Coordinates of C-alpha atoms in Angstrom, one line a residue:
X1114 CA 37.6 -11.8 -86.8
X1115 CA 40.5 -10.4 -89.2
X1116 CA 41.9 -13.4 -89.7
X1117 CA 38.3 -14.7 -91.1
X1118 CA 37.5 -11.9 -92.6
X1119 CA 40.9 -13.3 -95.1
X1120 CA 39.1 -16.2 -95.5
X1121 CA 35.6 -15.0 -96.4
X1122 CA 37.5 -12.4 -98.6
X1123 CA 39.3 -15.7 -100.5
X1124 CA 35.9 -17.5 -100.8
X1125 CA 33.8 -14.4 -101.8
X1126 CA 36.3 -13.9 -104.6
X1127 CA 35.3 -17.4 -105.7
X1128 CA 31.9 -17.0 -105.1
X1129 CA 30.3 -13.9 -105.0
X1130 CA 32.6 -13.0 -108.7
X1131 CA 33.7 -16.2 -109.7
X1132 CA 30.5 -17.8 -109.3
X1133 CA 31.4 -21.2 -108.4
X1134 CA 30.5 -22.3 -105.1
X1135 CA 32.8 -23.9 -103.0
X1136 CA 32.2 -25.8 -99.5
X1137 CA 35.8 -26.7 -99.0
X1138 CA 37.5 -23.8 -98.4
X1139 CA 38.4 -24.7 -94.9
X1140 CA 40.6 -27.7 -96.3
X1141 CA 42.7 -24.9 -97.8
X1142 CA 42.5 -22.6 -94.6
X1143 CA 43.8 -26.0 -92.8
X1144 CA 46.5 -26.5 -95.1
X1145 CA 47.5 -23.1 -94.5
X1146 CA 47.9 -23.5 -91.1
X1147 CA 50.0 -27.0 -91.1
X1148 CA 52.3 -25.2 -93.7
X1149 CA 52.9 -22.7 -91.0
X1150 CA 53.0 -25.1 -88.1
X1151 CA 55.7 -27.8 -90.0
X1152 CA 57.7 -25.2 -91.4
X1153 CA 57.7 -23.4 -87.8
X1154 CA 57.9 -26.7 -85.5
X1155 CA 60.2 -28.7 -87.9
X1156 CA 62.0 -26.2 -89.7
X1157 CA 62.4 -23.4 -87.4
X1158 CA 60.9 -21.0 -89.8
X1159 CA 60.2 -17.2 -89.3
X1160 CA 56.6 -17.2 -88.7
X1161 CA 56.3 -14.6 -91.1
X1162 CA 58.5 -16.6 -93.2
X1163 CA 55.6 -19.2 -93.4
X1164 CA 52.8 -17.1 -94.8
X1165 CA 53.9 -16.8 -98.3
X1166 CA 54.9 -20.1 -98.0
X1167 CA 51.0 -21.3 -97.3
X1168 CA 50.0 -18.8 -99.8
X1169 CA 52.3 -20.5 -102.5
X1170 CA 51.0 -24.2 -101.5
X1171 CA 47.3 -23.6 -101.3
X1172 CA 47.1 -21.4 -104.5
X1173 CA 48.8 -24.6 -105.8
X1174 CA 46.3 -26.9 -104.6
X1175 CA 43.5 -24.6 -105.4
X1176 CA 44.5 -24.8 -109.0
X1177 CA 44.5 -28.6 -108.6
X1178 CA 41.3 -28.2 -107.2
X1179 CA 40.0 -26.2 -109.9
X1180 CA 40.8 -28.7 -112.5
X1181 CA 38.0 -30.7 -111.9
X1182 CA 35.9 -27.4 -111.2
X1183 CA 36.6 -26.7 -115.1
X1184 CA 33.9 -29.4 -115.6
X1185 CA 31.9 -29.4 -112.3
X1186 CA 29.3 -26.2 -111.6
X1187 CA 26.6 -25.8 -109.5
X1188 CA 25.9 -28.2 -106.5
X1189 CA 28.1 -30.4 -108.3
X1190 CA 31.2 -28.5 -107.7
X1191 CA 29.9 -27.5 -103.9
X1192 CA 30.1 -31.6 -103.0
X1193 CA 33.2 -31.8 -105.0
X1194 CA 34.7 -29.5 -102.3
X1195 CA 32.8 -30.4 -99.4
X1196 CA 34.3 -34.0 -99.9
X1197 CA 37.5 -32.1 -99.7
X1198 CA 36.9 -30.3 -96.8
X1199 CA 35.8 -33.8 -95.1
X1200 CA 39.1 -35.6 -96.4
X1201 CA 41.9 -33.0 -95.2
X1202 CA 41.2 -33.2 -91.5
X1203 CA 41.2 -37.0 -91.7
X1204 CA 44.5 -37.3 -94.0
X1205 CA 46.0 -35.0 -91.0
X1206 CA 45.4 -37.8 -88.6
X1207 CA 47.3 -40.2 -91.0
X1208 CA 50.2 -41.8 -89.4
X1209 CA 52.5 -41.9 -92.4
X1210 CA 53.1 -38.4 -91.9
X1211 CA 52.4 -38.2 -88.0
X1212 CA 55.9 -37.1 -87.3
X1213 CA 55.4 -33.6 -88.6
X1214 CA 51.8 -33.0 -87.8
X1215 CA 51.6 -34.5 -84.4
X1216 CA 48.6 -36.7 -85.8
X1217 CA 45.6 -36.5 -83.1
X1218 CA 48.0 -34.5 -80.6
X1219 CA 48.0 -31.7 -83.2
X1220 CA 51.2 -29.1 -82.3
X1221 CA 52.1 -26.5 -80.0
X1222 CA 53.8 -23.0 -81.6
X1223 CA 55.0 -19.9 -79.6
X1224 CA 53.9 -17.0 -80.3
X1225 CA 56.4 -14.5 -82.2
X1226 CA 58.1 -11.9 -80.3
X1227 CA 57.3 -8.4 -80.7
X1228 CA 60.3 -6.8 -83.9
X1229 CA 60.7 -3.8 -81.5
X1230 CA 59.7 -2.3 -78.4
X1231 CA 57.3 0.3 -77.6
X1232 CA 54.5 1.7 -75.5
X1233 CA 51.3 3.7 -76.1
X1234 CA 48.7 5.1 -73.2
X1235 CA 51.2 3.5 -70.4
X1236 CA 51.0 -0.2 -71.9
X1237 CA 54.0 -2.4 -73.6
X1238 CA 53.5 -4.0 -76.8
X1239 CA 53.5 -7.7 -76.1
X1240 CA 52.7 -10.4 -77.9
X1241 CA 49.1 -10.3 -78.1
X1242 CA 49.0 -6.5 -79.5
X1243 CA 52.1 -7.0 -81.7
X1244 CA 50.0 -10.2 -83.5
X1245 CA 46.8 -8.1 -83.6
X1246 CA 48.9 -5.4 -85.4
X1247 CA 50.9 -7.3 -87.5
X1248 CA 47.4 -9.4 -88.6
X1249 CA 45.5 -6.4 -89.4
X1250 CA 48.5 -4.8 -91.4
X1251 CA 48.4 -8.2 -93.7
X1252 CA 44.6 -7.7 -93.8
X1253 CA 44.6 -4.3 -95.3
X1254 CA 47.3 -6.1 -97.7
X1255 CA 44.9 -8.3 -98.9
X1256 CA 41.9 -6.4 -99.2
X1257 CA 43.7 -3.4 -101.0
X1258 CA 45.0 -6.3 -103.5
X1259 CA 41.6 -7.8 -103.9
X1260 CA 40.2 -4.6 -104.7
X1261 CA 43.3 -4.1 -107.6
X1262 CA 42.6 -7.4 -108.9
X1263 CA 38.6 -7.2 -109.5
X1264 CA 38.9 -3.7 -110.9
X1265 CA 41.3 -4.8 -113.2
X1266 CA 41.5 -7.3 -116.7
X1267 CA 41.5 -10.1 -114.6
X1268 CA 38.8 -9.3 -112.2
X1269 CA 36.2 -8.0 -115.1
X1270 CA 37.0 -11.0 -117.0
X1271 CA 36.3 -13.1 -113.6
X1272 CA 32.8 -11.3 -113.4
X1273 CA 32.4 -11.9 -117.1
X1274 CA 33.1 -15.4 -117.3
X1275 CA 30.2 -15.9 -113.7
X1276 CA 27.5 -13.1 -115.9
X1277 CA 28.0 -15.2 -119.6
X1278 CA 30.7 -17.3 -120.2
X1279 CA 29.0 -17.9 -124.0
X1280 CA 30.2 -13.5 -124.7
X1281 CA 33.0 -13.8 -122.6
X1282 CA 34.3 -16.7 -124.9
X1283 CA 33.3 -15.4 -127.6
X1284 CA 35.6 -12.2 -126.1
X1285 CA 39.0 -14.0 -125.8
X1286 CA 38.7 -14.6 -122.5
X1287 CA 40.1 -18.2 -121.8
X1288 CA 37.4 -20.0 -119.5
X1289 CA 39.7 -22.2 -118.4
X1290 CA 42.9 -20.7 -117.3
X1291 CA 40.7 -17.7 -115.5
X1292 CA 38.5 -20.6 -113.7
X1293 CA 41.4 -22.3 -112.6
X1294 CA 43.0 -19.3 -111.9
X1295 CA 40.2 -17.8 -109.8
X1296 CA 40.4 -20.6 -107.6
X1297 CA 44.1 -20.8 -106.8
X1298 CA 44.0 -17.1 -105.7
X1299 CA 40.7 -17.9 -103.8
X1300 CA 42.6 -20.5 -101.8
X1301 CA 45.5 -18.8 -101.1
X1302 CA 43.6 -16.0 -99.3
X1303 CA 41.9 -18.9 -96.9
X1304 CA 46.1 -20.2 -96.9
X1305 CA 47.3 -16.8 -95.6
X1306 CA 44.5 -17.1 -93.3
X1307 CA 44.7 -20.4 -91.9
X1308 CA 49.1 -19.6 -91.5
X1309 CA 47.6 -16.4 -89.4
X1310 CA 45.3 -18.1 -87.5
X1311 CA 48.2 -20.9 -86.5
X1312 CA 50.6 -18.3 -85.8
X1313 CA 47.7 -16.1 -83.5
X1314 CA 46.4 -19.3 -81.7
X1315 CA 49.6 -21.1 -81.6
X1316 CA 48.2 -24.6 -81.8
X1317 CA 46.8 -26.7 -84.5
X1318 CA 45.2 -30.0 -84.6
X1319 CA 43.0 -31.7 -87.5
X1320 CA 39.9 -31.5 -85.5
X1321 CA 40.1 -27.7 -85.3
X1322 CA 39.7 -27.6 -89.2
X1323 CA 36.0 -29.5 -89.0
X1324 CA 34.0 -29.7 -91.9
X1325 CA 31.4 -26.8 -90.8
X1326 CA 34.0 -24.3 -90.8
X1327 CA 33.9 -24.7 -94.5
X1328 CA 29.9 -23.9 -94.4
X1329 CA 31.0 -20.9 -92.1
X1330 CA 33.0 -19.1 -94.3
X1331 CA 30.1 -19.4 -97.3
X1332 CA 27.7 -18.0 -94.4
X1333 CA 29.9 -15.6 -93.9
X1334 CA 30.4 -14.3 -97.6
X1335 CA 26.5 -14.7 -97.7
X1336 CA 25.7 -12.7 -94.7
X1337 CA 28.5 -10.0 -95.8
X1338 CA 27.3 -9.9 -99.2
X1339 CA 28.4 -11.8 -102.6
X1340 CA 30.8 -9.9 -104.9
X1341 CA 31.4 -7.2 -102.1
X1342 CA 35.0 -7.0 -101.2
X1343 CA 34.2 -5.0 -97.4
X1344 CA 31.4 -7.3 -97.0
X1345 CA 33.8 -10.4 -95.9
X1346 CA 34.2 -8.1 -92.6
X1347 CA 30.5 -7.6 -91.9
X1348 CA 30.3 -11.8 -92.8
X1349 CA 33.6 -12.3 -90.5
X1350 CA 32.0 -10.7 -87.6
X1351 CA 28.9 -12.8 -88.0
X1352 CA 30.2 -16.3 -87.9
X1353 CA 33.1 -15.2 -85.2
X1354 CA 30.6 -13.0 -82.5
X1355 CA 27.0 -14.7 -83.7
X1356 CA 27.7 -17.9 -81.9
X1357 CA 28.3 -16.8 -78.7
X1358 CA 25.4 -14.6 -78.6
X1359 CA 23.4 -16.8 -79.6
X1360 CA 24.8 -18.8 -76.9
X1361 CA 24.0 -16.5 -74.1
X1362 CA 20.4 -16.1 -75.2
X1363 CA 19.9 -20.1 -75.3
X1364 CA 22.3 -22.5 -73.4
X1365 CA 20.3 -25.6 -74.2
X1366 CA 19.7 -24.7 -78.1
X1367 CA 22.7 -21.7 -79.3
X1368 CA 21.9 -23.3 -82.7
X1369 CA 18.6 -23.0 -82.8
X1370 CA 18.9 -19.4 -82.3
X1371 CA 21.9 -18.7 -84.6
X1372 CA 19.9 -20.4 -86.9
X1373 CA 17.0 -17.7 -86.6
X1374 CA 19.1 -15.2 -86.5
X1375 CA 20.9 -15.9 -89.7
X1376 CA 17.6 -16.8 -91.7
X1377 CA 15.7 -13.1 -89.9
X1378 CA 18.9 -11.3 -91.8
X1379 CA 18.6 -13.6 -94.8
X1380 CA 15.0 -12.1 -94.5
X1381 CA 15.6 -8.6 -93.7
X1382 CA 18.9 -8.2 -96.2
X1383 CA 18.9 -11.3 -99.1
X1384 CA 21.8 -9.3 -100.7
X1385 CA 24.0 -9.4 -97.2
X1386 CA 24.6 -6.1 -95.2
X1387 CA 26.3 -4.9 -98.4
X1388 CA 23.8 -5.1 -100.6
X1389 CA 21.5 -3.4 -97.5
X1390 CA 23.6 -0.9 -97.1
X1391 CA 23.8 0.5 -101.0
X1392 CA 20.1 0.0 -101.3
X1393 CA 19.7 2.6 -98.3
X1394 CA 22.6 4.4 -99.7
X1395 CA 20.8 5.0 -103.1
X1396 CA 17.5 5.7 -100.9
X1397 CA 19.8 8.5 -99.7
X1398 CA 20.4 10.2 -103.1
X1399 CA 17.3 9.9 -104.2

């Protein structure tokens, strides 16, 4: 749920203040994870060693990504990067580069050893409890960076440019290089993630990184609430625990009822938990 809550974090930053919509973003969280795998399985890299590294390559591709995006808006821009999202999982399978992603096979990681030794209420760290650790540690990274970078210049001139681009312009604030910019950071959050989720689950394969884990992550920064930065962790839990409830209330249609569950809280919340939240927050004060 951490790890997606990155993820939802990257696209919300695109989304919810950027105000482009993207349904590719699990392209970038797949790249991510095959930066971590390659470097890990072929290079015997760190596997911390790897997460800048994805966070470096996908912010790159995200500003090749955004390129297009500078002329592309709307639903235009959302099957821009859903084709995307389609593509990388099929250009994983390609055999040209087989021999360092394991094609269909996908590969096998181990799991990084714990950097010390300890024990709390009667029970070692081991590996499990060392990743969780170490994942949440990035987390709070991440979201306390996020929160610097939209309460700053950049981030005001992010909301700007999604409010009025015309005044924003008209500011001396450079539509292009922000847009482009906006999108490169937005993808290397989902990187980070998808080099944390590699590392957690040891294992990738291109049929992990399916197309609906793109939609997902939107439903996710829905459900949490656009342009709220601790609303990726309300949309996280959602798409990671919603399923298998939904799941154990219907065995012959789960998505059928994940489906009325997510349009009931569209219903009951259309600004996400966040946005339910400060409404009964300012019902409070009042």
């Amino acid at each position: 749920m951490i790890i997606y809550a990155i993820a939802v974090l990257g696209l919300n930053l695109l989304t919810g203040y950027g105000g482009q919509i993207s349904l590719g973003h699990g392209a970038f969280y797949a790249i991510g994870a095959y930066t971590a795998a390659v470097l890990m399985d072929q290079a015997s890299f760190s596997p911390y060693a790897t997460i800048p590294v994805a966070a470096v390559v996908c912010f790159i591709s995200g500003v090749l990504m955004g390129f297009p995006a500078l002329r592309l808006g709307g639903h235009y821009l959302a099957l821009a990067t859903f084709a995307l999202a389609m593509a990388v999982p099929q250009l994983l399978k390609y055999k040209g580069i087989e021999a360092y992603t394991g094609g269909v096979q996908g590969i096998v990681l181990s799991k990084p050893e714990p950097l010390f030794e300890m024990e709390f209420l009667g029970q070692p760290l081991s590996e499990d409890r060392w990743m969780y650790y170490f994942v949440l540690i990035v987390a709070v990274l991440m979201f306390w960076l996020a929160n610097n970078l939209i309460k700053g210049r950049i981030g005001r001139a992010i909301v700007a440019i999604r409010d009025q681009p015309i005044a924003a312009s008209a500011l001396g604030v450079q539509l292009a290089t922000v847009k482009t910019l906006t999108f490169g950071v937005s993808a290397a959050y989902t990187g980070v993630a998808g080099a944390l989720g590699a590392i957690a689950v040891a294992y990738v394969a291109p049929d992990s990184f399916h197309s609906f884990l793109s939609i997902s992550f939107l439903v996710g920064a829905v459900v949490g609430g656009l342009g709220s930065i601790p609303g990726a962790l309300f949309g996280a839990a959602f798409i990671q625990f919603i399923p298998n409830v939904a799941d154990e209330i219907s065995k012959s249609a789960p998505w059928a009822v994940y489906g009325a569950i997510l349009i009931a809280l569209i219903y009951v919340a259309p600004g996400g938990v966040m946005g339910m939240l400060n409404k009964l927050k300012k019902g409070d004060a009042k």
